[in-house]
Coordinates of C-alpha atoms and ligand atoms in Angstrom, one line a residue:
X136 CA 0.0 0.0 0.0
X137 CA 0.9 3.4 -0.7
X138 CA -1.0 5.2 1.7
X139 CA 1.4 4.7 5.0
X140 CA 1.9 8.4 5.9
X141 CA -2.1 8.9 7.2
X142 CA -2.1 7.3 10.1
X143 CA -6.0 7.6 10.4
X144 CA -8.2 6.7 13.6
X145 CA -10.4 3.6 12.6
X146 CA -13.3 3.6 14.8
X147 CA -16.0 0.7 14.8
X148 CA -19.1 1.4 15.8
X149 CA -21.2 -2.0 16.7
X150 CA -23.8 -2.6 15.5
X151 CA -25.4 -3.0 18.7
X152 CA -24.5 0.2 19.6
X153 CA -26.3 2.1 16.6
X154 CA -29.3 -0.1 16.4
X155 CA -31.8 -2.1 18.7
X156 CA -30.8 -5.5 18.1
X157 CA -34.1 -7.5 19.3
X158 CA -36.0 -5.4 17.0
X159 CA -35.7 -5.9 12.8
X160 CA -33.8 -3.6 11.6
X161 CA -34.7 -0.3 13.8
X162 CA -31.9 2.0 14.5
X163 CA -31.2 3.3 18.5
X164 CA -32.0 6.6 17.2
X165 CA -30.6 8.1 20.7
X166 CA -28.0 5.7 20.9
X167 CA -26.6 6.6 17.2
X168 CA -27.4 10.7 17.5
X169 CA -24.9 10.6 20.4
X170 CA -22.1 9.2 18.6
X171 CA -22.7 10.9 15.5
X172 CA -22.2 14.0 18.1
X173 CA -19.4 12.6 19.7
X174 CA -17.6 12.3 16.4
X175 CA -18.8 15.7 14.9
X176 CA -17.4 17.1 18.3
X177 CA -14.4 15.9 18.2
X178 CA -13.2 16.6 14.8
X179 CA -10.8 14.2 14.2
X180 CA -8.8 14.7 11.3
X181 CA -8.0 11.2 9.4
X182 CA -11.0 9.4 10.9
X183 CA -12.2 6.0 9.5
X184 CA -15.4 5.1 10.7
X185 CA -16.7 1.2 10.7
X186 CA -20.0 -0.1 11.3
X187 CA -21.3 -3.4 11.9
X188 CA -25.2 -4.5 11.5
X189 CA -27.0 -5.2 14.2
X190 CA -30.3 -6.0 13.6
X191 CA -29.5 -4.9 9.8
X192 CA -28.3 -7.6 7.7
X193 CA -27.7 -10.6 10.3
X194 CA -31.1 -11.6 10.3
X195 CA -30.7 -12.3 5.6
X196 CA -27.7 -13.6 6.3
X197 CA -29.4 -16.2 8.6
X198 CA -32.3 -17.0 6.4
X199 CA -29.9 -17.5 3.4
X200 CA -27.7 -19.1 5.2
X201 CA -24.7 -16.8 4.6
X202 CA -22.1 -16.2 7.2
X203 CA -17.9 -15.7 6.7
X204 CA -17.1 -19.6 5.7
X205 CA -20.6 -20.3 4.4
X206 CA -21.7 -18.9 1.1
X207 CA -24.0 -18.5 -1.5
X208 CA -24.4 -18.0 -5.3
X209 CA -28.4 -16.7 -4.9
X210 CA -27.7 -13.5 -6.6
X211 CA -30.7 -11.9 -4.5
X212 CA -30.0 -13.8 -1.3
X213 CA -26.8 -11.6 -1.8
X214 CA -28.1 -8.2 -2.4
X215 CA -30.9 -8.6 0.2
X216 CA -28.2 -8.9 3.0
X217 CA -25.9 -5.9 1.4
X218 CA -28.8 -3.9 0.1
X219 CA -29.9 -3.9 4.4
X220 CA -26.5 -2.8 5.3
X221 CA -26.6 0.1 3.0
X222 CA -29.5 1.3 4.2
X223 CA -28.1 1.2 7.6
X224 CA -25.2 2.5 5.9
X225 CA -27.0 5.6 4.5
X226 CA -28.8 6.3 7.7
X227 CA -25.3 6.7 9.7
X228 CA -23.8 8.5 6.8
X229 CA -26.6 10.8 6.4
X230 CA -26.6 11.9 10.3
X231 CA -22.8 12.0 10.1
X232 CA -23.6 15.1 7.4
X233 CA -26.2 16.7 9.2
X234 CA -23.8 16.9 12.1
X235 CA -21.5 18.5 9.9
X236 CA -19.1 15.4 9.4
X237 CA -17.8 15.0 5.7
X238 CA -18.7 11.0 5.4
X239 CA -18.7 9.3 2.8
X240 CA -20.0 5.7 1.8
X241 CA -17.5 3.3 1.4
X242 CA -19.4 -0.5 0.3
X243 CA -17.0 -3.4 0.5
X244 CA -19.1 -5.8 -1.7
X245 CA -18.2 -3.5 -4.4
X246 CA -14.4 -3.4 -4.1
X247 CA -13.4 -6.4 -1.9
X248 CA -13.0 -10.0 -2.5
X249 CA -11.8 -13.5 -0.6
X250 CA -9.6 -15.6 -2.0
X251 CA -10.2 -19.4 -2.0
X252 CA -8.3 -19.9 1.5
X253 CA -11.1 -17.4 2.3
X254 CA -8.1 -14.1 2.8
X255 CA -9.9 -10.6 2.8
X256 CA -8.2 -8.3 0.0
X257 CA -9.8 -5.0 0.1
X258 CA -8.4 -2.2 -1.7
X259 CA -7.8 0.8 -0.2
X260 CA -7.4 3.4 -2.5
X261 CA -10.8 5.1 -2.5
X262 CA -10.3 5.6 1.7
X263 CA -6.9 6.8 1.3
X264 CA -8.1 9.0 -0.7
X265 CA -10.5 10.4 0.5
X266 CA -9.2 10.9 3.8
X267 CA -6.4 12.9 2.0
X268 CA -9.1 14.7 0.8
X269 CA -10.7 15.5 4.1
X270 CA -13.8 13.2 4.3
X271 CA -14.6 10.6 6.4
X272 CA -15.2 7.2 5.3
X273 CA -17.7 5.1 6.2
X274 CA -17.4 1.2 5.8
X275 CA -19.3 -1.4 6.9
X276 CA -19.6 -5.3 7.3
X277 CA -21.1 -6.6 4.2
X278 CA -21.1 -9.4 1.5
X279 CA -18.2 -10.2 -0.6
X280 CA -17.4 -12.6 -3.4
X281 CA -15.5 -14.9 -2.2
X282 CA -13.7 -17.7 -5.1
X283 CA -15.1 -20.9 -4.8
X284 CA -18.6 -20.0 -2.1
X285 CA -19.9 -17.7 -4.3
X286 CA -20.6 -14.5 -1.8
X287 CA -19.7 -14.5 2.1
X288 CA -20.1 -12.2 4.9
X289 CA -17.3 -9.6 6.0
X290 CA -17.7 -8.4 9.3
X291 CA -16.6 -4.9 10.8
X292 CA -14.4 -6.3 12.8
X293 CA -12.6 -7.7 9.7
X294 CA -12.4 -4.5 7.7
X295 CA -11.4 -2.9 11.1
X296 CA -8.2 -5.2 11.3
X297 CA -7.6 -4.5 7.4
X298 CA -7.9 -0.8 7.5
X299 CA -5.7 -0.7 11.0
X300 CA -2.8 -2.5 8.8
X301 CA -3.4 -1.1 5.4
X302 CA -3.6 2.2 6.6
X303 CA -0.8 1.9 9.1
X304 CA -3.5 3.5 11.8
X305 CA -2.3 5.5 15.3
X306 CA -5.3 4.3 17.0
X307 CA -8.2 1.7 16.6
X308 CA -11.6 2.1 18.8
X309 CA -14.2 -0.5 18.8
X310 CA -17.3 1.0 21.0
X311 CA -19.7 -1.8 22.0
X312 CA -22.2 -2.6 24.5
X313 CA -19.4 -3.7 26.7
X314 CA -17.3 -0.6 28.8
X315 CA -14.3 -3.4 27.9
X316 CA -12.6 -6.2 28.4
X317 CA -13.9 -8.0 31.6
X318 CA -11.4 -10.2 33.9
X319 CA -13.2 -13.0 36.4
X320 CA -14.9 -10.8 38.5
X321 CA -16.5 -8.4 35.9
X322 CA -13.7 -5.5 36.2
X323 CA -12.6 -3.7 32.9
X324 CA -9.6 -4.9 32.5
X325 CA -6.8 -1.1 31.8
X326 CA -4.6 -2.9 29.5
X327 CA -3.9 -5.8 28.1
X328 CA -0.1 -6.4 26.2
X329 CA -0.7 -10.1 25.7
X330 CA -3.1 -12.8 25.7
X331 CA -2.1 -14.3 29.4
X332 CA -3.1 -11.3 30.7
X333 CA -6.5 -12.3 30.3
X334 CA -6.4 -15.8 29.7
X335 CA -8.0 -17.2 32.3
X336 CA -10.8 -14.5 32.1
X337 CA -11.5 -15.7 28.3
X338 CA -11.2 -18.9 28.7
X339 CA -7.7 -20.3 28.4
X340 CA -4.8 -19.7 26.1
X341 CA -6.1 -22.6 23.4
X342 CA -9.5 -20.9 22.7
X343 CA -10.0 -19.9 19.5
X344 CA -13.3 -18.4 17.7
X345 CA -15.9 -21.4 18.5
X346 CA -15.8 -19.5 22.4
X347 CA -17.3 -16.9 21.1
X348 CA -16.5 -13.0 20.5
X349 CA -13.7 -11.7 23.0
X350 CA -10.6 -14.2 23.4
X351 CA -10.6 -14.0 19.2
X352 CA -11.1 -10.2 19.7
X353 CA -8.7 -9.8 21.7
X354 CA -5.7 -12.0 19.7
X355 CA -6.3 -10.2 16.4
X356 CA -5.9 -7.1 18.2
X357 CA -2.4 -7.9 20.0
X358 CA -1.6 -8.8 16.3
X359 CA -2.6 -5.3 15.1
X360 CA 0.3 -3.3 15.2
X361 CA -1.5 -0.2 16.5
X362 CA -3.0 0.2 20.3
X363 CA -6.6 -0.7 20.4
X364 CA -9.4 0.8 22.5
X365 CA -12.6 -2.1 23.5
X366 CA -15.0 0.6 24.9
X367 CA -18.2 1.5 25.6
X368 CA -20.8 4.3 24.2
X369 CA -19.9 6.5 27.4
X370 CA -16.2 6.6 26.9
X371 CA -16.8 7.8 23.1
X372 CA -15.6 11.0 23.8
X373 CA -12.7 10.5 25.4
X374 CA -11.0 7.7 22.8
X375 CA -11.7 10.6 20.0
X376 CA -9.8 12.5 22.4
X377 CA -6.9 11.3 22.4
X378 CA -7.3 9.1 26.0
X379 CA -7.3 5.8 27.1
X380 CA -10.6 4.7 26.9
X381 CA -12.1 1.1 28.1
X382 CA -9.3 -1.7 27.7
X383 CA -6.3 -0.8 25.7
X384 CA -5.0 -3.7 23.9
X385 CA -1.1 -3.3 22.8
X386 CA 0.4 -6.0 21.2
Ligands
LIG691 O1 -22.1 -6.8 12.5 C1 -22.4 -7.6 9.7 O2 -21.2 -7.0 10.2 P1 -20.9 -7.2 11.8 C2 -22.3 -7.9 8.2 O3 -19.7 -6.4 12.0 C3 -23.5 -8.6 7.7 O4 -20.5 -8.7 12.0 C4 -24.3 -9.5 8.4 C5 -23.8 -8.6 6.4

């Protein structure tokens, strides 16, 4: 890549943090108008903004079946599950520019792909771009082709860790539900700088994905190359800041 001097900010935003997830596909109009002010407050220059879905787009994904191993070739199925992220897409977008924010829709099915050992390549020419520009970019998990499955889900988390390296990113901020990473008795974990700092907490130094979220969080980020903030709507603010926010995981 030839976009190494930005350094950008990539910020997720999950997707149960801009929508209600128990209810098909309804944004958490509060939740969302607070970090679309926390953003438009801050003013970072070089942001990159991520969202996941929420109750947008899981729920096709499901019902055709669809998830990052498991594809499909139903050209429909396909579009139904991106054509739901896009709307979600344009509703964060569009409240980004009424806030004042200079986003920008970024759609991965349209420029990424997976091999057939199922590696993300996502081009990143259009973000770079555009943050040298001056606008924000706006990605978000999607559908991809993917050789030899036909199409298969990319999550945020996913484009988060390909933006973070491809971009050779200062900071990375993933704002969940969660205020961060929890040890055994429910504290946020301050900082984690390797996985047996929290091993026993997530479930032993051998777990992989099939435990669920946090201990495959966590790895990828130690892998990441930049420090990366798990934190909560509240702490919004402050990660855009410039502070430690939540659980800073440096690798
Ligand atoms: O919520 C969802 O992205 P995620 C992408 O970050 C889908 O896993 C379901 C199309």
């Amino acid at each position: 890549d030839s976009t190494e001097s930005l350094a950008p900010v990539v910020l997720k935003l999950g997707g149960s943090v801009v929508t209600e997830k128990e209810s098909p596909e309804t944004l958490d109009e509060d939740a969302l108008d607070a970090a679309v002010s926390a953003v438009a407050d801050a003013g970072v220059e070089n942001l990159v903004v991520v969202h996941g879905g929420g109750s947008f787009g899981h729920p096709n994904a499901e019902k055709h079946g669809v998830s990052s191993a498991a594809g499909t070739r139903d050209a429909r199925g396909i579009y139904e599950i991106h054509d739901a992220m896009r709307r979600l897409n344009d509703a964060v977008v569009g409240r980004l520019q009424d806030a004042g924010v200079p986003a920008l829709p970024v759609h991965p099915l349209s420029a990424g792909a997976r091999d057939d050992d199922a590696a993300l390549s996502l081009p990143l020419d259009s973000t770079a771009t555009m943050l040298g520009e001056g606008f924000v970019p706006v990605l978000h998990g999607d559908v991809i082709a993917h050789a030899g499955e036909g199409a298969t889900v990319v999550s945020g988390d996913e484009l988060v860790t390909r933006l973070a390296r491809g971009l050779s990113a200062d900071r990375v901020g993933l704002c969940s539900t969660v205020p961060g990473v929890y040890d055994e008795n429910e504290e946020v974990v301050p900082e984690i700088t390797a996985f047996s700092d929290v091993a026993d907490a997530l479930g032993g130094s051998d777990a992989t994905d099939v435990t669920g979220g946090m201990a495959a969080k966590v790895r990828a980020l130690l892998e990441l190359g930049a420090p990366a903030h798990v934190f909560g709507p509240d702490s919004l603010s402050d990660f855009l800041a410039g502070e430690d926010a939540g659980t800073v995981i440096r690798g």
